[in-house]
Amino acid sequence: MRALIAAAAGLALAVALVLAFTALGSAEGETSPEPLLTTVPSHP
Amino acid sequence: MRRKASLILLALAVFFAALSPLLRWYAYPRLAKVPAGQYQDMVLEAKDATLLDYATMTAEKVDRITVVQTLKGDVEASRKVERTTDRDVVVWDGLSYVQGPDGEMVSSFPERYVFDAHTQEPVHAAGEAVDGDPVRRGGIEFKWPFRTEKRDYEYFDAQARLTAPIHYEGTQDFRGLEVYYFEQTIPWTEVPLPKTLPVEGITAESVAKTGTTRWYTTVRRFWVEPVTGAPVYGEEIHREELRGGALLGDRDKVTAFAGHVKMREDYIRHTVDLVGSQRLVLLLMTTYLPWGFLVLGAGLLALSLYLEARGRRPGDPVPAEARASEPLSA
């Protein structure tokens, strides 16, 4: 019984961690203030 | 004490074993996406190109033509489209600005491309356009999907406003990265005149009135890193002609542009470095961490079982407390 509880705790922690990590998501960012270029940049 | 340790190890074993598939099949598909606010520029060059002088309407050889391509994510526009489509969407405003050898503008070609941030499939929304004309893209443009497959894709050609297959032609090594090589050929096709022409007073409408039409053909080549779906190198063998009409006098056609357009060397190096680092992040989520966690989980499980087995071995001495509580018998 104790083994079952330990396994369930491990599983719940993994699911909670991945759900939280995914909910945070990757940053969208903001629209860049840089213009669409009409001059040749000297370097990237 | 051993029982307690084995239970903790068991919990950790299940934690890591569960994390492995959750990361690969739950987190990765949701987190791998093109950021809505991305901004990037690219410089391409065509050396020894042919260019039309609109003042004399004759084709001339020039040392170099430079194409400056910018892609800029419009985050507010993508949020607006997301509200109506219920998908993660990216809206890119693009500009291909072409300069002649003297630095003067040859053409300026704007686009708005709306696509799914995860799959890179085009999303049809108001504002999707090429050079001011509304279009409906039937395929990808600029970027391939994450985990690019070894197959042909539908690719949108902005000049011709049509979607055609781009063929997978094999796997190659490009500066240390494994890449998939794709090629698309657009045969001679009549295409609209650009809205912005390099000579004042000459417009697309005024040229069209003379009966002159614009034709275009290209061979488009991309070397795509398959984990990210990002092209690390691109080339185009591009030809344009003006045909017929009063503008050309007694000539049937004149070359408007001909050149082999290639990415500038410093941008190739920058792109290879950038894609290499993004590839590593994606591989961590799809391969390295899932397999690492699985192996770690198996190891911890084995250790837990070993401790549990040792705790239960029949030859072990009985604890003193247990001995003391045993009943005496005569």
mmCIF file of C-alpha atoms in Angstrom:
data_model
loop_
_atom_site.group_PDB
_atom_site.id
_atom_site.type_symbol
_atom_site.label_atom_id
_atom_site.label_comp_id
_atom_site.label_asym_id
_atom_site.label_seq_id
_atom_site.Cartn_x
_atom_site.Cartn_y
_atom_site.Cartn_z
ATOM 1 C CA MET A 1 0.000 0.000 0.000
ATOM 2 C CA ARG A 2 2.828 2.392 0.914
ATOM 3 C CA ALA A 3 4.563 1.579 -2.382
ATOM 4 C CA LEU A 4 1.375 2.424 -4.259
ATOM 5 C CA ILE A 5 1.082 5.772 -2.479
ATOM 6 C CA ALA A 6 4.745 6.582 -3.249
ATOM 7 C CA ALA A 7 4.253 5.754 -6.963
ATOM 8 C CA ALA A 8 1.060 7.850 -7.113
ATOM 9 C CA ALA A 9 2.876 10.780 -5.480
ATOM 10 C CA GLY A 10 5.671 10.572 -8.051
ATOM 11 C CA LEU A 11 3.181 10.445 -10.925
ATOM 12 C CA ALA A 12 1.125 13.364 -9.569
ATOM 13 C CA LEU A 13 4.241 15.485 -9.148
ATOM 14 C CA ALA A 14 5.366 14.775 -12.739
ATOM 15 C CA VAL A 15 1.933 15.633 -14.164
ATOM 16 C CA ALA A 16 1.684 18.819 -12.072
ATOM 17 C CA LEU A 17 5.160 19.941 -13.115
ATOM 18 C CA VAL A 18 4.564 19.407 -16.840
ATOM 19 C CA LEU A 19 1.127 21.065 -16.715
ATOM 20 C CA ALA A 20 2.579 24.103 -14.930
ATOM 21 C CA PHE A 21 5.554 24.274 -17.288
ATOM 22 C CA THR A 22 3.301 24.070 -20.349
ATOM 23 C CA ALA A 23 0.772 26.575 -18.960
ATOM 24 C CA LEU A 24 3.548 29.128 -18.585
ATOM 25 C CA GLY A 25 4.146 28.629 -22.314
ATOM 26 C CA SER A 26 6.834 30.127 -24.460
ATOM 27 C CA ALA A 27 7.105 33.905 -24.587
ATOM 28 C CA GLU A 28 5.218 35.599 -27.433
ATOM 29 C CA GLY A 29 7.176 38.779 -27.099
ATOM 30 C CA GLU A 30 6.088 42.174 -28.338
ATOM 31 C CA THR A 31 6.028 43.640 -31.816
ATOM 32 C CA SER A 32 9.542 44.808 -32.550
ATOM 33 C CA PRO A 33 10.011 48.579 -32.866
ATOM 34 C CA GLU A 34 12.568 47.886 -35.634
ATOM 35 C CA PRO A 35 11.382 48.909 -39.135
ATOM 36 C CA LEU A 36 11.180 46.777 -42.264
ATOM 37 C CA LEU A 37 14.591 47.500 -43.769
ATOM 38 C CA THR A 38 15.197 49.615 -46.858
ATOM 39 C CA THR A 39 18.956 49.844 -46.355
ATOM 40 C CA VAL A 40 21.552 47.093 -46.425
ATOM 41 C CA PRO A 41 22.699 46.129 -42.901
ATOM 42 C CA SER A 42 26.470 45.910 -42.555
ATOM 43 C CA HIS A 43 26.213 42.714 -40.487
ATOM 44 C CA PRO A 44 23.524 40.404 -38.998
ATOM 45 C CA MET B 1 15.243 3.207 7.240
ATOM 46 C CA ARG B 2 15.853 1.080 4.126
ATOM 47 C CA ARG B 3 12.095 0.764 3.526
ATOM 48 C CA LYS B 4 11.731 4.538 3.712
ATOM 49 C CA ALA B 5 14.622 5.083 1.283
ATOM 50 C CA SER B 6 13.243 2.529 -1.161
ATOM 51 C CA LEU B 7 9.815 4.226 -1.098
ATOM 52 C CA ILE B 8 11.407 7.634 -1.820
ATOM 53 C CA LEU B 9 13.412 6.091 -4.679
ATOM 54 C CA LEU B 10 10.240 4.472 -6.036
ATOM 55 C CA ALA B 11 8.442 7.840 -6.020
ATOM 56 C CA LEU B 12 11.384 9.443 -7.852
ATOM 57 C CA ALA B 13 11.524 6.549 -10.330
ATOM 58 C CA VAL B 14 7.849 7.001 -11.213
ATOM 59 C CA PHE B 15 8.329 10.792 -11.346
ATOM 60 C CA PHE B 16 11.130 10.597 -13.931
ATOM 61 C CA ALA B 17 9.563 7.728 -15.902
ATOM 62 C CA ALA B 18 6.298 9.710 -16.194
ATOM 63 C CA LEU B 19 8.122 12.933 -17.047
ATOM 64 C CA SER B 20 9.668 11.301 -20.117
ATOM 65 C CA PRO B 21 6.501 10.757 -22.245
ATOM 66 C CA LEU B 22 4.780 13.846 -20.797
ATOM 67 C CA LEU B 23 7.637 16.047 -21.974
ATOM 68 C CA ARG B 24 7.783 14.481 -25.430
ATOM 69 C CA TRP B 25 4.081 14.108 -26.243
ATOM 70 C CA TYR B 26 2.377 16.728 -24.062
ATOM 71 C CA ALA B 27 4.771 19.627 -23.454
ATOM 72 C CA TYR B 28 6.733 19.609 -26.740
ATOM 73 C CA PRO B 29 3.749 19.943 -29.152
ATOM 74 C CA ARG B 30 2.428 22.838 -27.064
ATOM 75 C CA LEU B 31 5.714 24.660 -26.500
ATOM 76 C CA ALA B 32 7.409 24.265 -29.903
ATOM 77 C CA LYS B 33 6.112 27.250 -31.820
ATOM 78 C CA VAL B 34 7.268 30.292 -33.731
ATOM 79 C CA PRO B 35 7.103 33.308 -31.364
ATOM 80 C CA ALA B 36 4.576 35.891 -32.487
ATOM 81 C CA GLY B 37 6.999 38.781 -31.972
ATOM 82 C CA GLN B 38 9.913 37.450 -34.024
ATOM 83 C CA TYR B 39 11.985 39.927 -36.035
ATOM 84 C CA GLN B 40 14.679 38.913 -38.469
ATOM 85 C CA ASP B 41 16.503 40.283 -41.461
ATOM 86 C CA MET B 42 18.435 38.632 -44.253
ATOM 87 C CA VAL B 43 20.711 39.918 -46.988
ATOM 88 C CA LEU B 44 21.017 38.138 -50.318
ATOM 89 C CA GLU B 45 23.145 39.091 -53.305
ATOM 90 C CA ALA B 46 23.244 38.382 -57.018
ATOM 91 C CA LYS B 47 26.645 39.025 -58.567
ATOM 92 C CA ASP B 48 27.001 39.801 -62.298
ATOM 93 C CA ALA B 49 23.268 40.168 -62.696
ATOM 94 C CA THR B 50 21.196 41.652 -65.509
ATOM 95 C CA LEU B 51 18.869 44.518 -64.708
ATOM 96 C CA LEU B 52 16.441 46.586 -66.733
ATOM 97 C CA ASP B 53 17.105 50.316 -66.963
ATOM 98 C CA TYR B 54 13.546 51.681 -67.008
ATOM 99 C CA ALA B 55 14.715 55.042 -68.386
ATOM 100 C CA THR B 56 16.037 53.475 -71.619
ATOM 101 C CA MET B 57 14.104 50.190 -71.400
ATOM 102 C CA THR B 58 17.276 48.209 -72.064
ATOM 103 C CA ALA B 59 18.833 45.376 -70.071
ATOM 104 C CA GLU B 60 22.240 46.092 -68.533
ATOM 105 C CA LYS B 61 24.880 43.980 -66.812
ATOM 106 C CA VAL B 62 25.534 45.107 -63.239
ATOM 107 C CA ASP B 63 28.129 44.010 -60.666
ATOM 108 C CA ARG B 64 25.722 43.276 -57.889
ATOM 109 C CA ILE B 65 22.084 43.376 -56.859
ATOM 110 C CA THR B 66 21.298 43.271 -53.132
ATOM 111 C CA VAL B 67 18.057 41.954 -51.662
ATOM 112 C CA VAL B 68 17.245 42.941 -48.069
ATOM 113 C CA GLN B 69 14.508 40.745 -46.683
ATOM 114 C CA THR B 70 12.861 41.571 -43.336
ATOM 115 C CA LEU B 71 10.246 39.555 -41.451
ATOM 116 C CA LYS B 72 8.514 41.192 -38.518
ATOM 117 C CA GLY B 73 5.881 39.571 -36.297
ATOM 118 C CA ASP B 74 2.823 41.712 -35.552
ATOM 119 C CA VAL B 75 1.816 40.505 -32.068
ATOM 120 C CA GLU B 76 -1.389 42.575 -31.834
ATOM 121 C CA ALA B 77 -2.581 41.297 -35.238
ATOM 122 C CA SER B 78 -1.822 37.694 -34.245
ATOM 123 C CA ARG B 79 -3.856 38.054 -31.010
ATOM 124 C CA LYS B 80 -6.752 39.413 -33.069
ATOM 125 C CA VAL B 81 -6.659 36.418 -35.459
ATOM 126 C CA GLU B 82 -6.285 33.993 -32.521
ATOM 127 C CA ARG B 83 -9.557 35.236 -31.027
ATOM 128 C CA THR B 84 -11.467 34.148 -34.151
ATOM 129 C CA THR B 85 -9.555 30.976 -35.063
ATOM 130 C CA ASP B 86 -8.809 29.429 -31.629
ATOM 131 C CA ARG B 87 -5.224 28.598 -32.727
ATOM 132 C CA ASP B 88 -1.791 29.988 -31.944
ATOM 133 C CA VAL B 89 -1.177 32.280 -34.900
ATOM 134 C CA VAL B 90 1.765 34.285 -36.187
ATOM 135 C CA VAL B 91 1.334 37.290 -38.465
ATOM 136 C CA TRP B 92 4.472 38.208 -40.359
ATOM 137 C CA ASP B 93 4.899 41.436 -42.275
ATOM 138 C CA GLY B 94 7.636 40.912 -44.807
ATOM 139 C CA LEU B 95 9.492 43.239 -47.129
ATOM 140 C CA SER B 96 11.845 42.260 -49.932
ATOM 141 C CA TYR B 97 13.694 45.432 -50.816
ATOM 142 C CA VAL B 98 15.969 45.200 -53.861
ATOM 143 C CA GLN B 99 18.832 47.657 -54.399
ATOM 144 C CA GLY B 100 20.874 48.158 -57.530
ATOM 145 C CA PRO B 101 24.675 48.626 -57.532
ATOM 146 C CA ASP B 102 24.272 52.390 -56.987
ATOM 147 C CA GLY B 103 22.145 51.816 -53.873
ATOM 148 C CA GLU B 104 18.971 52.953 -55.627
ATOM 149 C CA MET B 105 15.746 51.020 -55.122
ATOM 150 C CA VAL B 106 14.959 48.470 -57.832
ATOM 151 C CA SER B 107 11.813 47.070 -56.271
ATOM 152 C CA SER B 108 9.999 46.965 -52.958
ATOM 153 C CA PHE B 109 7.778 43.956 -52.406
ATOM 154 C CA PRO B 110 5.694 43.775 -49.187
ATOM 155 C CA GLU B 111 3.781 40.726 -47.931
ATOM 156 C CA ARG B 112 1.583 39.734 -45.000
ATOM 157 C CA TYR B 113 1.731 36.044 -44.118
ATOM 158 C CA VAL B 114 -0.565 34.526 -41.480
ATOM 159 C CA PHE B 115 0.225 31.000 -40.279
ATOM 160 C CA ASP B 116 -0.187 28.480 -37.467
ATOM 161 C CA ALA B 117 2.631 28.934 -34.930
ATOM 162 C CA HIS B 118 2.960 25.161 -34.330
ATOM 163 C CA THR B 119 2.449 23.588 -37.770
ATOM 164 C CA GLN B 120 3.304 26.536 -40.050
ATOM 165 C CA GLU B 121 0.142 25.831 -42.064
ATOM 166 C CA PRO B 122 -1.251 29.026 -43.599
ATOM 167 C CA VAL B 123 -4.202 30.563 -41.762
ATOM 168 C CA HIS B 124 -6.640 32.511 -43.882
ATOM 169 C CA ALA B 125 -7.452 35.819 -42.278
ATOM 170 C CA ALA B 126 -8.143 39.368 -43.370
ATOM 171 C CA GLY B 127 -4.961 41.137 -44.370
ATOM 172 C CA GLU B 128 -3.217 38.118 -45.955
ATOM 173 C CA ALA B 129 -1.630 39.842 -48.952
ATOM 174 C CA VAL B 130 1.222 40.105 -51.443
ATOM 175 C CA ASP B 131 2.211 43.547 -52.748
ATOM 176 C CA GLY B 132 -1.168 44.888 -51.671
ATOM 177 C CA ASP B 133 -3.182 42.149 -53.428
ATOM 178 C CA PRO B 134 -5.276 39.819 -51.246
ATOM 179 C CA VAL B 135 -4.071 36.215 -51.636
ATOM 180 C CA ARG B 136 -4.955 32.799 -50.245
ATOM 181 C CA ARG B 137 -1.820 30.744 -49.588
ATOM 182 C CA GLY B 138 -2.153 26.991 -50.055
ATOM 183 C CA GLY B 139 1.245 26.093 -48.638
ATOM 184 C CA ILE B 140 4.140 27.105 -46.446
ATOM 185 C CA GLU B 141 6.408 30.086 -47.035
ATOM 186 C CA PHE B 142 9.821 31.008 -45.539
ATOM 187 C CA LYS B 143 9.815 28.233 -42.894
ATOM 188 C CA TRP B 144 9.133 24.487 -42.836
ATOM 189 C CA PRO B 145 7.282 22.761 -39.965
ATOM 190 C CA PHE B 146 9.187 21.571 -36.886
ATOM 191 C CA ARG B 147 10.365 17.975 -37.450
ATOM 192 C CA THR B 148 10.433 18.449 -41.220
ATOM 193 C CA GLU B 149 9.810 15.222 -43.108
ATOM 194 C CA LYS B 150 11.639 13.782 -46.111
ATOM 195 C CA ARG B 151 8.827 14.540 -48.541
ATOM 196 C CA ASP B 152 7.567 17.179 -50.936
ATOM 197 C CA TYR B 153 5.750 20.180 -49.457
ATOM 198 C CA GLU B 154 3.396 22.727 -50.974
ATOM 199 C CA TYR B 155 5.236 26.068 -51.146
ATOM 200 C CA PHE B 156 3.731 29.459 -51.909
ATOM 201 C CA ASP B 157 5.368 31.538 -54.624
ATOM 202 C CA ALA B 158 4.689 35.190 -53.828
ATOM 203 C CA GLN B 159 5.615 36.572 -57.275
ATOM 204 C CA ALA B 160 3.222 34.286 -59.128
ATOM 205 C CA ARG B 161 0.717 34.175 -56.229
ATOM 206 C CA LEU B 162 0.450 30.409 -56.644
ATOM 207 C CA THR B 163 1.188 27.332 -54.568
ATOM 208 C CA ALA B 164 3.255 24.546 -56.119
ATOM 209 C CA PRO B 165 5.192 21.532 -54.809
ATOM 210 C CA ILE B 166 8.716 22.011 -53.524
ATOM 211 C CA HIS B 167 10.511 18.698 -53.869
ATOM 212 C CA TYR B 168 12.642 16.935 -51.283
ATOM 213 C CA GLU B 169 15.859 16.100 -53.164
ATOM 214 C CA GLY B 170 17.952 14.432 -50.478
ATOM 215 C CA THR B 171 19.831 14.851 -47.208
ATOM 216 C CA GLN B 172 23.112 16.761 -47.115
ATOM 217 C CA ASP B 173 25.660 18.085 -44.678
ATOM 218 C CA PHE B 174 25.729 21.883 -44.559
ATOM 219 C CA ARG B 175 28.551 23.283 -42.419
ATOM 220 C CA GLY B 176 28.208 20.503 -39.859
ATOM 221 C CA LEU B 177 24.406 20.413 -39.778
ATOM 222 C CA GLU B 178 22.322 17.643 -41.341
ATOM 223 C CA VAL B 179 19.900 19.389 -43.693
ATOM 224 C CA TYR B 180 17.179 18.425 -46.159
ATOM 225 C CA TYR B 181 17.569 19.899 -49.627
ATOM 226 C CA PHE B 182 14.373 21.153 -51.334
ATOM 227 C CA GLU B 183 13.955 22.529 -54.841
ATOM 228 C CA GLN B 184 11.046 24.170 -56.635
ATOM 229 C CA THR B 185 10.885 25.269 -60.257
ATOM 230 C CA ILE B 186 8.318 27.829 -61.344
ATOM 231 C CA PRO B 187 8.123 27.744 -65.147
ATOM 232 C CA TRP B 188 7.670 30.953 -67.170
ATOM 233 C CA THR B 189 4.480 32.472 -65.772
ATOM 234 C CA GLU B 190 2.812 35.817 -66.336
ATOM 235 C CA VAL B 191 2.881 37.755 -63.067
ATOM 236 C CA PRO B 192 1.533 41.147 -61.977
ATOM 237 C CA LEU B 193 3.767 44.189 -62.302
ATOM 238 C CA PRO B 194 5.130 45.430 -58.952
ATOM 239 C CA LYS B 195 3.136 48.273 -57.394
ATOM 240 C CA THR B 196 6.398 50.165 -56.759
ATOM 241 C CA LEU B 197 8.622 50.720 -59.793
ATOM 242 C CA PRO B 198 12.031 52.418 -59.661
ATOM 243 C CA VAL B 199 11.268 55.324 -62.009
ATOM 244 C CA GLU B 200 8.992 58.184 -61.019
ATOM 245 C CA GLY B 201 5.982 58.545 -63.276
ATOM 246 C CA ILE B 202 6.023 54.887 -64.354
ATOM 247 C CA THR B 203 3.422 52.851 -62.536
ATOM 248 C CA ALA B 204 2.085 49.322 -62.897
ATOM 249 C CA GLU B 205 -1.095 50.802 -64.426
ATOM 250 C CA SER B 206 0.754 52.939 -66.970
ATOM 251 C CA VAL B 207 2.878 49.967 -68.081
ATOM 252 C CA ALA B 208 -0.196 47.715 -68.272
ATOM 253 C CA LYS B 209 -1.923 50.276 -70.518
ATOM 254 C CA THR B 210 0.834 49.848 -73.127
ATOM 255 C CA GLY B 211 0.027 46.139 -73.350
ATOM 256 C CA THR B 212 3.392 45.094 -71.884
ATOM 257 C CA THR B 213 3.248 42.120 -69.545
ATOM 258 C CA ARG B 214 5.708 40.790 -66.958
ATOM 259 C CA TRP B 215 6.865 37.156 -66.996
ATOM 260 C CA TYR B 216 8.895 35.289 -64.432
ATOM 261 C CA THR B 217 10.616 31.961 -63.858
ATOM 262 C CA THR B 218 12.670 30.763 -60.924
ATOM 263 C CA VAL B 219 14.470 27.783 -59.483
ATOM 264 C CA ARG B 220 14.200 28.032 -55.700
ATOM 265 C CA ARG B 221 16.557 26.011 -53.480
ATOM 266 C CA PHE B 222 16.439 25.628 -49.717
ATOM 267 C CA TRP B 223 18.634 23.712 -47.287
ATOM 268 C CA VAL B 224 16.386 23.067 -44.288
ATOM 269 C CA GLU B 225 17.478 21.936 -40.825
ATOM 270 C CA PRO B 226 14.791 19.301 -40.065
ATOM 271 C CA VAL B 227 14.456 19.592 -36.244
ATOM 272 C CA THR B 228 13.644 23.320 -36.360
ATOM 273 C CA GLY B 229 12.279 23.442 -39.930
ATOM 274 C CA ALA B 230 14.414 26.541 -40.486
ATOM 275 C CA PRO B 231 16.235 27.068 -43.783
ATOM 276 C CA VAL B 232 19.952 27.593 -43.086
ATOM 277 C CA TYR B 233 20.708 28.520 -46.679
ATOM 278 C CA GLY B 234 18.735 29.540 -49.761
ATOM 279 C CA GLU B 235 19.344 30.374 -53.401
ATOM 280 C CA GLU B 236 17.204 31.438 -56.317
ATOM 281 C CA ILE B 237 17.998 31.426 -60.025
ATOM 282 C CA HIS B 238 15.565 34.141 -60.925
ATOM 283 C CA ARG B 239 14.625 35.586 -64.343
ATOM 284 C CA GLU B 240 12.070 38.222 -65.254
ATOM 285 C CA GLU B 241 11.084 39.564 -68.667
ATOM 286 C CA LEU B 242 8.796 42.251 -69.983
ATOM 287 C CA ARG B 243 6.996 41.025 -73.088
ATOM 288 C CA GLY B 244 5.030 42.687 -75.877
ATOM 289 C CA GLY B 245 3.240 45.998 -75.893
ATOM 290 C CA ALA B 246 4.095 49.488 -77.150
ATOM 291 C CA LEU B 247 6.666 50.035 -74.377
ATOM 292 C CA LEU B 248 9.204 47.696 -76.024
ATOM 293 C CA GLY B 249 9.010 49.211 -79.520
ATOM 294 C CA ASP B 250 9.854 46.562 -82.080
ATOM 295 C CA ARG B 251 11.245 44.083 -79.529
ATOM 296 C CA ASP B 252 9.262 41.045 -78.402
ATOM 297 C CA LYS B 253 10.767 40.960 -74.961
ATOM 298 C CA VAL B 254 13.440 42.452 -72.721
ATOM 299 C CA THR B 255 15.093 41.027 -69.609
ATOM 300 C CA ALA B 256 13.936 42.892 -66.496
ATOM 301 C CA PHE B 257 16.109 40.895 -64.114
ATOM 302 C CA ALA B 258 18.334 37.824 -64.323
ATOM 303 C CA GLY B 259 20.591 36.631 -61.570
ATOM 304 C CA HIS B 260 21.640 33.894 -59.209
ATOM 305 C CA VAL B 261 20.581 35.199 -55.792
ATOM 306 C CA LYS B 262 22.474 33.771 -52.807
ATOM 307 C CA MET B 263 22.585 34.507 -49.070
ATOM 308 C CA ARG B 264 25.468 36.753 -48.018
ATOM 309 C CA GLU B 265 28.272 34.864 -46.250
ATOM 310 C CA ASP B 266 27.969 36.624 -42.844
ATOM 311 C CA TYR B 267 24.225 35.893 -42.788
ATOM 312 C CA ILE B 268 24.863 32.223 -43.596
ATOM 313 C CA ARG B 269 27.207 31.937 -40.600
ATOM 314 C CA HIS B 270 24.762 33.793 -38.345
ATOM 315 C CA THR B 271 21.836 31.597 -39.458
ATOM 316 C CA VAL B 272 23.778 28.349 -38.994
ATOM 317 C CA ASP B 273 24.759 29.399 -35.430
ATOM 318 C CA LEU B 274 21.222 30.495 -34.556
ATOM 319 C CA VAL B 275 19.548 27.382 -35.950
ATOM 320 C CA GLY B 276 22.173 25.168 -34.266
ATOM 321 C CA SER B 277 21.305 26.591 -30.819
ATOM 322 C CA GLN B 278 17.528 26.362 -31.414
ATOM 323 C CA ARG B 279 17.990 22.773 -32.622
ATOM 324 C CA LEU B 280 19.651 21.888 -29.310
ATOM 325 C CA VAL B 281 16.724 23.263 -27.263
ATOM 326 C CA LEU B 282 14.222 21.287 -29.346
ATOM 327 C CA LEU B 283 16.312 18.099 -29.172
ATOM 328 C CA LEU B 284 16.424 18.467 -25.373
ATOM 329 C CA MET B 285 12.620 18.294 -25.325
ATOM 330 C CA THR B 286 12.164 15.566 -27.925
ATOM 331 C CA THR B 287 15.152 13.285 -27.370
ATOM 332 C CA TYR B 288 17.813 14.027 -24.766
ATOM 333 C CA LEU B 289 15.600 14.718 -21.713
ATOM 334 C CA PRO B 290 12.898 12.072 -22.443
ATOM 335 C CA TRP B 291 15.500 9.319 -22.912
ATOM 336 C CA GLY B 292 17.602 10.593 -19.997
ATOM 337 C CA PHE B 293 14.589 10.662 -17.667
ATOM 338 C CA LEU B 294 13.541 7.167 -18.787
ATOM 339 C CA VAL B 295 16.985 5.722 -18.056
ATOM 340 C CA LEU B 296 17.132 7.591 -14.733
ATOM 341 C CA GLY B 297 13.660 6.297 -13.798
ATOM 342 C CA ALA B 298 14.668 2.713 -14.600
ATOM 343 C CA GLY B 299 17.868 3.075 -12.568
ATOM 344 C CA LEU B 300 16.028 4.514 -9.574
ATOM 345 C CA LEU B 301 13.419 1.752 -9.778
ATOM 346 C CA ALA B 302 16.150 -0.898 -9.813
ATOM 347 C CA LEU B 303 17.815 0.730 -6.781
ATOM 348 C CA SER B 304 14.498 0.936 -4.964
ATOM 349 C CA LEU B 305 13.775 -2.761 -5.585
ATOM 350 C CA TYR B 306 17.286 -3.700 -4.475
ATOM 351 C CA LEU B 307 16.900 -1.811 -1.167
ATOM 352 C CA GLU B 308 13.470 -3.313 -0.652
ATOM 353 C CA ALA B 309 14.813 -6.814 -1.288
ATOM 354 C CA ARG B 310 17.719 -6.293 1.128
ATOM 355 C CA GLY B 311 15.312 -5.028 3.768
ATOM 356 C CA ARG B 312 13.341 -8.262 3.520
ATOM 357 C CA ARG B 313 16.268 -10.800 3.357
ATOM 358 C CA PRO B 314 15.478 -13.794 5.707
ATOM 359 C CA GLY B 315 19.137 -14.143 6.903
ATOM 360 C CA ASP B 316 19.194 -10.597 8.314
ATOM 361 C CA PRO B 317 19.451 -10.305 12.177
ATOM 362 C CA VAL B 318 16.134 -9.516 13.828
ATOM 363 C CA PRO B 319 16.086 -6.015 15.329
ATOM 364 C CA ALA B 320 16.723 -5.852 19.142
ATOM 365 C CA GLU B 321 13.292 -4.305 19.809
ATOM 366 C CA ALA B 322 11.595 -7.266 18.142
ATOM 367 C CA ARG B 323 13.705 -9.746 20.124
ATOM 368 C CA ALA B 324 12.830 -8.049 23.425
ATOM 369 C CA SER B 325 9.118 -8.193 22.754
ATOM 370 C CA GLU B 326 9.131 -11.911 21.886
ATOM 371 C CA PRO B 327 7.123 -13.963 24.500
ATOM 372 C CA LEU B 328 9.082 -16.450 26.611
ATOM 373 C CA SER B 329 8.072 -20.096 26.537
ATOM 374 C CA ALA B 330 9.015 -22.870 28.927
#
